Every structure is written in structure tokens, then in C-alpha cells.
Short mmCIF file of C-alpha atoms in Angstrom, two decimals:
data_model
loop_
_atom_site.label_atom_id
_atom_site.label_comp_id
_atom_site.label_asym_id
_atom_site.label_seq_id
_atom_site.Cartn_x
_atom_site.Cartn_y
_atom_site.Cartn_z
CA UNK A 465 103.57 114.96 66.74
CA UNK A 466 101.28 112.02 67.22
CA UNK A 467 98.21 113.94 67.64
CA UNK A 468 96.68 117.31 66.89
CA UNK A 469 95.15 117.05 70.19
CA UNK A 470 98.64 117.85 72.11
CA UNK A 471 97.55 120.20 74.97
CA UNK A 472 99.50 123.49 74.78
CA UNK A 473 99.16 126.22 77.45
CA UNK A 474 98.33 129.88 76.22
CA UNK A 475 100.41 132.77 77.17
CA UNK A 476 99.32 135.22 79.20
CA UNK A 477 97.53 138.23 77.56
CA UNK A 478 97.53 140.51 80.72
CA UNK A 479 100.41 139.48 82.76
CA UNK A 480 101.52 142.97 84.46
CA UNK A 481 105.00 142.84 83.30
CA UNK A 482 105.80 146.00 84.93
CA UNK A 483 105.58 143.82 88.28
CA UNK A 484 108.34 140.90 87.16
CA UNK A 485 111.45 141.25 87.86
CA UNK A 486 112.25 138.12 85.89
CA UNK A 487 112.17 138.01 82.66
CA UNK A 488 110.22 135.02 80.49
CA UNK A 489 107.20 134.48 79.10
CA UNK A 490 104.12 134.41 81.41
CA UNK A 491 101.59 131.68 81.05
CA UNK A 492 98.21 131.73 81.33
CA UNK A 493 97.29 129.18 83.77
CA UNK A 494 94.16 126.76 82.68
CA UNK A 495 90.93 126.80 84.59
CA UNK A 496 87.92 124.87 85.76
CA UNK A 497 85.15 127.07 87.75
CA UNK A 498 82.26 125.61 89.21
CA UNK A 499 79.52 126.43 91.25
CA UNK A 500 79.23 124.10 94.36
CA UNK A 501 76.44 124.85 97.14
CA UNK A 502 77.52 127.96 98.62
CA UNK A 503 80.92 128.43 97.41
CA UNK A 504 82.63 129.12 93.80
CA UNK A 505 85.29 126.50 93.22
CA UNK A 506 88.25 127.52 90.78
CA UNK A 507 90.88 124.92 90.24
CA UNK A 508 93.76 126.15 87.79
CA UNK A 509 96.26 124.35 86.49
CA UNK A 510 100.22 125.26 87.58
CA UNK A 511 102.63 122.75 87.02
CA UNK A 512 106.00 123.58 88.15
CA UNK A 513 104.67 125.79 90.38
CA UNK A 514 105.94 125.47 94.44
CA UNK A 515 103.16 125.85 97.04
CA UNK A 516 104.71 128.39 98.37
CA UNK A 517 105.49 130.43 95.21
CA UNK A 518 102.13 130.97 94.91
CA UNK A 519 100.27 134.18 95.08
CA UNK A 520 96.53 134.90 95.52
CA UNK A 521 95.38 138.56 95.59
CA UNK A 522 91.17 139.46 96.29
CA UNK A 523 89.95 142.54 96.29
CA UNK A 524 87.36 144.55 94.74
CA UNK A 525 85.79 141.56 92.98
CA UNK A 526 88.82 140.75 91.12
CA UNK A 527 90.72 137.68 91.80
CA UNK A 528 94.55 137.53 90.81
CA UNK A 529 96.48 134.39 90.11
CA UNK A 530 100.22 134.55 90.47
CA UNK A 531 102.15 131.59 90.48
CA UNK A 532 106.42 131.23 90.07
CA UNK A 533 108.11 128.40 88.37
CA UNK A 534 111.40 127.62 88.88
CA UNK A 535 113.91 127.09 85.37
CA UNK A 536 113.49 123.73 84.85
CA UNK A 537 116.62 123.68 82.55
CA UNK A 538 120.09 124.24 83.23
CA UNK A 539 120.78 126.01 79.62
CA UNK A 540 123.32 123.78 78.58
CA UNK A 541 121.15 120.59 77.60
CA UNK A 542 120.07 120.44 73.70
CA UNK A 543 116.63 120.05 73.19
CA UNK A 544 115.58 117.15 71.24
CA UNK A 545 111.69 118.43 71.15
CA UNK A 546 110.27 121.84 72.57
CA UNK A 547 106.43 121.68 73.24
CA UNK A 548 105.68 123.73 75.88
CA UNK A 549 107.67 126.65 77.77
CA UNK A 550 108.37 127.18 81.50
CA UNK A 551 107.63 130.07 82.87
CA UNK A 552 105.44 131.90 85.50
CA UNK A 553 101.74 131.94 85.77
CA UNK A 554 99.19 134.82 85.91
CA UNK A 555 95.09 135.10 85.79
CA UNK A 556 93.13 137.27 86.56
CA UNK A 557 88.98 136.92 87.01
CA UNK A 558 86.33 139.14 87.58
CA UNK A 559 84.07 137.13 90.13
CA UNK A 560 80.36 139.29 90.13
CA UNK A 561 78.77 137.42 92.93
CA UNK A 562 79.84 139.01 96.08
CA UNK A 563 82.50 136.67 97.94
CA UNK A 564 83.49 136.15 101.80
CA UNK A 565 87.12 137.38 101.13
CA UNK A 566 87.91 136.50 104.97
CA UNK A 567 86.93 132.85 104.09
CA UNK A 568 88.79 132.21 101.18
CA UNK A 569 90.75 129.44 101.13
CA UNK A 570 93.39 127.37 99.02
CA UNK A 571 94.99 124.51 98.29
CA UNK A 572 97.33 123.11 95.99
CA UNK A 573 97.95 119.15 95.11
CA UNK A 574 99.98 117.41 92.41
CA UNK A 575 100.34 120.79 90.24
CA UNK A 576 96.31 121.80 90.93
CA UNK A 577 95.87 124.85 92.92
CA UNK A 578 91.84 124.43 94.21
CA UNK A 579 90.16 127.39 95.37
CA UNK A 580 87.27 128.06 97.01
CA UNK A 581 84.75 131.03 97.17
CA UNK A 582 82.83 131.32 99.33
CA UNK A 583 79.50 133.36 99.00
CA UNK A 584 79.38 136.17 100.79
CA UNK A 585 76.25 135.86 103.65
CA UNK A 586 74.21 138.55 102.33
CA UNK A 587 73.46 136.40 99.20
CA UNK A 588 72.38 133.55 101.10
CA UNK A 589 68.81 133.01 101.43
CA UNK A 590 67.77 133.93 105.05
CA UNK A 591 64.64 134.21 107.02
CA UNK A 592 64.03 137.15 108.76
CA UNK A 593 61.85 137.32 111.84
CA UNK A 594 58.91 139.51 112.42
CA UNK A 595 58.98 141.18 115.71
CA UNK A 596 55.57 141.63 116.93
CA UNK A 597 55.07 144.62 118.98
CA UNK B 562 134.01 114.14 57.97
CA UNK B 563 134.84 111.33 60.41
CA UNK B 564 135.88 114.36 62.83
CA UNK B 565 132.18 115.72 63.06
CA UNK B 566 131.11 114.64 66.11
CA UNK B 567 127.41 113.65 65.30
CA UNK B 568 125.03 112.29 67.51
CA UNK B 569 125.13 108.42 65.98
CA UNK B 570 125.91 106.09 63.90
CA UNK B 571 122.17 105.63 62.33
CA UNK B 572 122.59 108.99 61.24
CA UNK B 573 125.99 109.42 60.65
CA UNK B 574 125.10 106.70 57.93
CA UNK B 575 122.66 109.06 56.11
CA UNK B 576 126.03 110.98 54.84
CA UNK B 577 125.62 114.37 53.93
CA UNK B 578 122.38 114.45 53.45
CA UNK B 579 121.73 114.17 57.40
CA UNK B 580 122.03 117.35 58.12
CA UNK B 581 119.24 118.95 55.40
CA UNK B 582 116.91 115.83 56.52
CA UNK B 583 117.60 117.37 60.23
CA UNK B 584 116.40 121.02 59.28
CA UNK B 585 113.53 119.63 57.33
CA UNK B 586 112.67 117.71 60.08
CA UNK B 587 112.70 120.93 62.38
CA UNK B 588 111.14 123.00 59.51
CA UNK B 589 108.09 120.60 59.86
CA UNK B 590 107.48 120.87 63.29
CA UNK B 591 107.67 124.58 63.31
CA UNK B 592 105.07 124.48 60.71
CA UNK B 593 103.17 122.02 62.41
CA UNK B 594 102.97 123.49 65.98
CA UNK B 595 102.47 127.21 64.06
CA UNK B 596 99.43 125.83 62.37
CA UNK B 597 97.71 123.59 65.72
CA UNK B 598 98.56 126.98 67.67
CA UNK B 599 96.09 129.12 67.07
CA UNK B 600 93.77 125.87 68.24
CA UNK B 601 95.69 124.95 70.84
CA UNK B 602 94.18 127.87 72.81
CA UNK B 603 90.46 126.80 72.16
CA UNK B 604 88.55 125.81 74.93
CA UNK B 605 88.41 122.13 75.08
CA UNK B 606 84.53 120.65 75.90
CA UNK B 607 85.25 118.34 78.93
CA UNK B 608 82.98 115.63 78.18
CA UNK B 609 85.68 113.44 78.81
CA UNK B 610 85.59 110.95 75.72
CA UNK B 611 88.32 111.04 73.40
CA UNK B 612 91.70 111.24 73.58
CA UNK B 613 94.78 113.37 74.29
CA UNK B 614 98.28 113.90 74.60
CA UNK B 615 100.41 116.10 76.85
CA UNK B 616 103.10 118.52 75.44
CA UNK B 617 106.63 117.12 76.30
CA UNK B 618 110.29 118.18 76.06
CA UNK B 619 113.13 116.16 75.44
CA UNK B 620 116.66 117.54 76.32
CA UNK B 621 119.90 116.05 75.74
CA UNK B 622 122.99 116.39 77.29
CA UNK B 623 126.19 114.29 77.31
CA UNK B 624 125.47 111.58 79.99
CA UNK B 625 121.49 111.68 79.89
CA UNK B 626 118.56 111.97 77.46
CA UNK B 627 115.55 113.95 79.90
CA UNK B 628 111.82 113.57 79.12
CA UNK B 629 109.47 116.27 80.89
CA UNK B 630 105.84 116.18 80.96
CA UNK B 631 103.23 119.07 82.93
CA UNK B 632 100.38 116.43 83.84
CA UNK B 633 98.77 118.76 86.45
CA UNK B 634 96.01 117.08 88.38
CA UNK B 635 96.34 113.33 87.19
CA UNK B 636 97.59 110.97 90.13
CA UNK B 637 101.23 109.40 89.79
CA UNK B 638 99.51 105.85 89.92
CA UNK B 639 97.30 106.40 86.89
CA UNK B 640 100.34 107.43 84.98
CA UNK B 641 102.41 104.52 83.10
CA UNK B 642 105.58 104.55 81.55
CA UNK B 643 106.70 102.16 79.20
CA UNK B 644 109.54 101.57 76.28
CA UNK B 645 108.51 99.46 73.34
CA UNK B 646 112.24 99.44 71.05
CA UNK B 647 113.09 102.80 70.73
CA UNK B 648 110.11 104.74 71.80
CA UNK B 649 109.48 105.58 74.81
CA UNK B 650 105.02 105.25 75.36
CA UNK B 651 103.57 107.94 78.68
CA UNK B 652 99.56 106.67 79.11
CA UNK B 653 97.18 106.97 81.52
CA UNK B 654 94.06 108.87 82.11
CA UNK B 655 93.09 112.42 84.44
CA UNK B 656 90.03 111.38 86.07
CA UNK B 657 86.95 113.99 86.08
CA UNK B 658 86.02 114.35 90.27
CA UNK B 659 83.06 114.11 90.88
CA UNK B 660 82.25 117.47 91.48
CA UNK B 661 82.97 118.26 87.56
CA UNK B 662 80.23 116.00 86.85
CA UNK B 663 77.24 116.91 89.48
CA UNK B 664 77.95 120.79 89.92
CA UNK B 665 77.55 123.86 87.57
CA UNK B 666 80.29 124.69 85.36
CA UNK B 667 80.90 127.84 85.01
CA UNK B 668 84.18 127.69 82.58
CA UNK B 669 85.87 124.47 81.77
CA UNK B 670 89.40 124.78 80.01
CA UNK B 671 91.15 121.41 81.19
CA UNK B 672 91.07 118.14 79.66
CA UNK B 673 89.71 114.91 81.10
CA UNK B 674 90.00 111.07 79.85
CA UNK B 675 92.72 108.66 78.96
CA UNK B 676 95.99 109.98 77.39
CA UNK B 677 98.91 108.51 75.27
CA UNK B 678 102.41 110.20 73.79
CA UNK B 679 105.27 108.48 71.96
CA UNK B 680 108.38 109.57 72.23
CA UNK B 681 110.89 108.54 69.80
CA UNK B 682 114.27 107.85 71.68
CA UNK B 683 117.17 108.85 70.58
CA UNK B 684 119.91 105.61 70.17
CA UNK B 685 122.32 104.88 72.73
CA UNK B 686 119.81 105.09 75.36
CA UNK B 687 120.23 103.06 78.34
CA UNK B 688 116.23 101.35 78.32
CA UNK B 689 116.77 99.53 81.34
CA UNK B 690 117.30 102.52 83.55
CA UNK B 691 114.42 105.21 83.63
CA UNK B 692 113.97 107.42 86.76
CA UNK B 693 110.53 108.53 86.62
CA UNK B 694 109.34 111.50 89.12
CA UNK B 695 106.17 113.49 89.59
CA UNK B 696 106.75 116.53 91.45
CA UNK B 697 104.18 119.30 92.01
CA UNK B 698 102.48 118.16 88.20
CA UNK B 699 105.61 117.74 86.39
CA UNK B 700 106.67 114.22 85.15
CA UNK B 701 110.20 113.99 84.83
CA UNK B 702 111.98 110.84 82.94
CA UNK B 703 115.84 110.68 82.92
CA UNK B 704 116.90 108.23 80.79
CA UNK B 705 120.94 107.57 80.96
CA UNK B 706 123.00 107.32 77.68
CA UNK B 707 124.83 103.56 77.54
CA UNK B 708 128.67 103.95 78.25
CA UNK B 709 129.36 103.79 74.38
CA UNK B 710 127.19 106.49 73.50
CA UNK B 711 127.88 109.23 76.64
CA UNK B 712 131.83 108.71 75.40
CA UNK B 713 131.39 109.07 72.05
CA UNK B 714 133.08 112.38 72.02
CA UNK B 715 136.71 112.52 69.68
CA UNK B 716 139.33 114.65 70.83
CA UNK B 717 141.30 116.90 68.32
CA UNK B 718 144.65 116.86 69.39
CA UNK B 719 147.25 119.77 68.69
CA UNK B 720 150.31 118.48 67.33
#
């Protein structure tokens, strides 16, 4: 341990274990959410994770991270040092703005899965026309 | 004792006491990642200054000494791997986009700014020959044992 500033990821507190059908720990995936123009932005943090293992659920104002990892171990190496385990990922956010969930969209780079929101239309500021009669 | 296949001769050296030094040794780290856990789950600010280190695991088996890293978001080019004697030195630094910096942040959780880890290295590693891959955030370092060390295995024979 060279520094007390080693980054460790947190298990997951409300990973629905009734849904896995593997067993492991569950990790609670890291997150950055920012507010850009007229979309939320939510980039989380899955290493390990394939693009296509990963699972995003929207409904009802709740957004649901699921991502699988693969075993990244064979079970017959000895381990010299154990930081960190491997295991899936799950998150789950209550988003209170209201969201376009027909518009949005993902991607995932270099263990990064990116997000993004958008707001729905009926938040955006609009003019509305008065019809003279 | 000579037929107690142990790891090396550095430690082999340390006699009997080896093995107690060992379980200290693992005691200690226990202790140490018990204590930093309950901050390890603290938000960290994301100002960027300052320094960390990623968690790693090292795994050993009999031809190969494996070095993983989860470095999720930081670009295989800013990443640099280097072996100074026996320890093995990952650096490099996760660079804040720019969008961290203008927009507002609603939650921040991952760490930005330069990094640094080192890795003591096992002897009987073969320096010369790292693979180093970066798939899907996950640095991965195999590091093959020397000939000497992946045979140093004694056979009991049955006579």
C-alpha cells in the first residue's frame, strides 16, 4: 500500500439479487452526472464490463444500471495482492426532471459507459403564439 | 525442509521464520485495507489536484506473474509502464473533459489527475518481457517467470 488514496469501488447496497443468477458480489458502479444544455449526462464507471453485457432500464423516472463482467480469473492462480473484486455492476437513480425516454442514448468507451438524458420537451422553454381572432 | 517447495531463494533464506513474516505481512494488509475501507467509499472532490493510485491484483501461477488494473476512462497512451529493479511503476494521469469543467455537476464520484502505483515484483520475473493490454478499462500486465524460476518445482519420487 503506497497510498491511502488507492481507489476502491463500493459494493452495491441495492443490487436485486433475486434477479442474478450468478452468484458474486455486485458492485456499485462510480458516477459523474452533469447537467449539459438540454440533456443530463451520466457517465459511470464499468471496467470489465462488455458493451454488449450492458443493460439500461428507464421507466417511471428511475434509471437502472446493469452491467456483467466476465471472471477475470481462472481460480487456479495465487494471488500475490487482492485490491479490488470482479464482479457485476448495478445502480440505480432517481432522475426528477422529466426525460425523453425515446431519445435516450448510450455509449460506452475504454470501460466508461456515457449516457445522455435528454429533457423531455415540455420542460423546455417555448413560445407560444397568440391567435388573434 | 529443502523439500518445501517455496516460492524463492530470498525467502527461502529467511528460514523458519518466513512463513510467520508471510502472515504478518497479510495480517497488515487486512488491517490496513479494513481501516481505509470505510473511506474508500467517500465521495472524492474532483478538483483534480493531487494524487492517486488505482487498486491492483497480482496473481501468480507457475509460468507467469499477472498484474491487473480497472483504469476506466483514462486513454491507453496516457498510461506508462515501467520496471525500476524489482518493482514494477503504472503512472499516468485521467484527464477531466471538458465538459466536467464548464457544465453543472450534479454528483461527482470519480477521480481526475495524475496517478502512480508500485508494485513490488516477485523474483524470478522475466523484466524484459511485459505484455501490457487495455481492454474495455482493464489494464492487464503479464509478466513471464525466467526458465529457472517457472521450473523450480521438486518432484517427490516413490521409491
Amino acid at each position: 500500500m503506497d497510498s491511502e488514496n488507492t481507489i476502491t469501488k463500493p459494493a452495491a447496497e441495492e443490487a436485486a439479487m433475486a434477479e442474478r443468477t450468478r452468484c458474486g458480489c455486485c458492485y456499485r458502479p462510480n458516477v459523474d452526472i452533469l447537467e449539459q444544455g438540454d440533456e443530463l449526462l451520466v457517465r459511470a464507471d464499468v471496467p470489465g464490463a462488455k458493451s454488449d453485457s450492458i443493460d439500461i432500464h428507464f421507466e417511471d423516472g428511475t434509471l437502472e444500471i446493469r452491467a456483467e463482467v466476465p471472471p477475470r480469473y481462472e481460480g487456479r492462480e495465487e494471488f500475490l495482492l487482492r485490491e479490488y473484486g470482479v464482479g457485476d455492476y448495478y445502480r440505480t437513480f432517481q432522475v426528477s426532471e422529466a426525460i425523453d425516454s425515446g431519445k435516450i442514448s448510450a455509449n460506452y468507451a475504454d470501460g466508461v459507459l456515457t449516457l445522455h438524458l435528454p429533457k423531455a420537451e415540455a420542460l423546455k422553454p417555448r413560445k407560444i403564439a397568440v391567435d388573434a381572432s | 525442509m529443502n523439500l518445501i517447495p517455496w516460492r524463492n531463494k530470498r525467502e527461502s533464506e529467511g528460514g523458519e521464520l518466513s512463513p510467520m513474516v508471510a502472515l504478518r505481512n497479510e495480517v497488515d494488509r487486512l488491517f490496513d485495507s479494513f481501516v481505509r475501507e470505510p473511506f474508500g467509499s467517500l465521495e472524492w472532490p474532483s478538483w483534480g489536484g493531487g494524487q492517486w493510485s488505482p487498486a491492483v491484483d497480482v496473481t501468480e501461477n507457475d509460468k507467469e506473474v499477472t498484474v491487473c488494473a480497472e483504469l476506466p476512462g483514462i486513454e491507453p497512451k496516457d498510461i506508462e509502464v515501467s520496471v525500476v529493479g524489482n518493482q514494477l511503476i503504472l503512472s499516468g494521469e485521467k484527464k477531466e473533459s471538458t465538459e466536467t469543467k464548464s457544465k453543472g455537476v450534479y454528483q461527482s464520484e470519480t477521480r481526475y489527475g495524475s496517478f502512480r502505483r508500485t508494485i513490488p515484483l516477485p523474483d524470478g520475473v522475466d523484466t524484459e518481457k511485459v505484455d501490457a493490454r487495455y481492454t474495455n478499462g482493464v489494464l492487464t500486465l503479464r509478466l513471464p517467470k525466467t526458465p529457472q524460476a517457472a521450473s523450480k518445482r521438486i518432484e517427490v519420487k516413490v521409491t
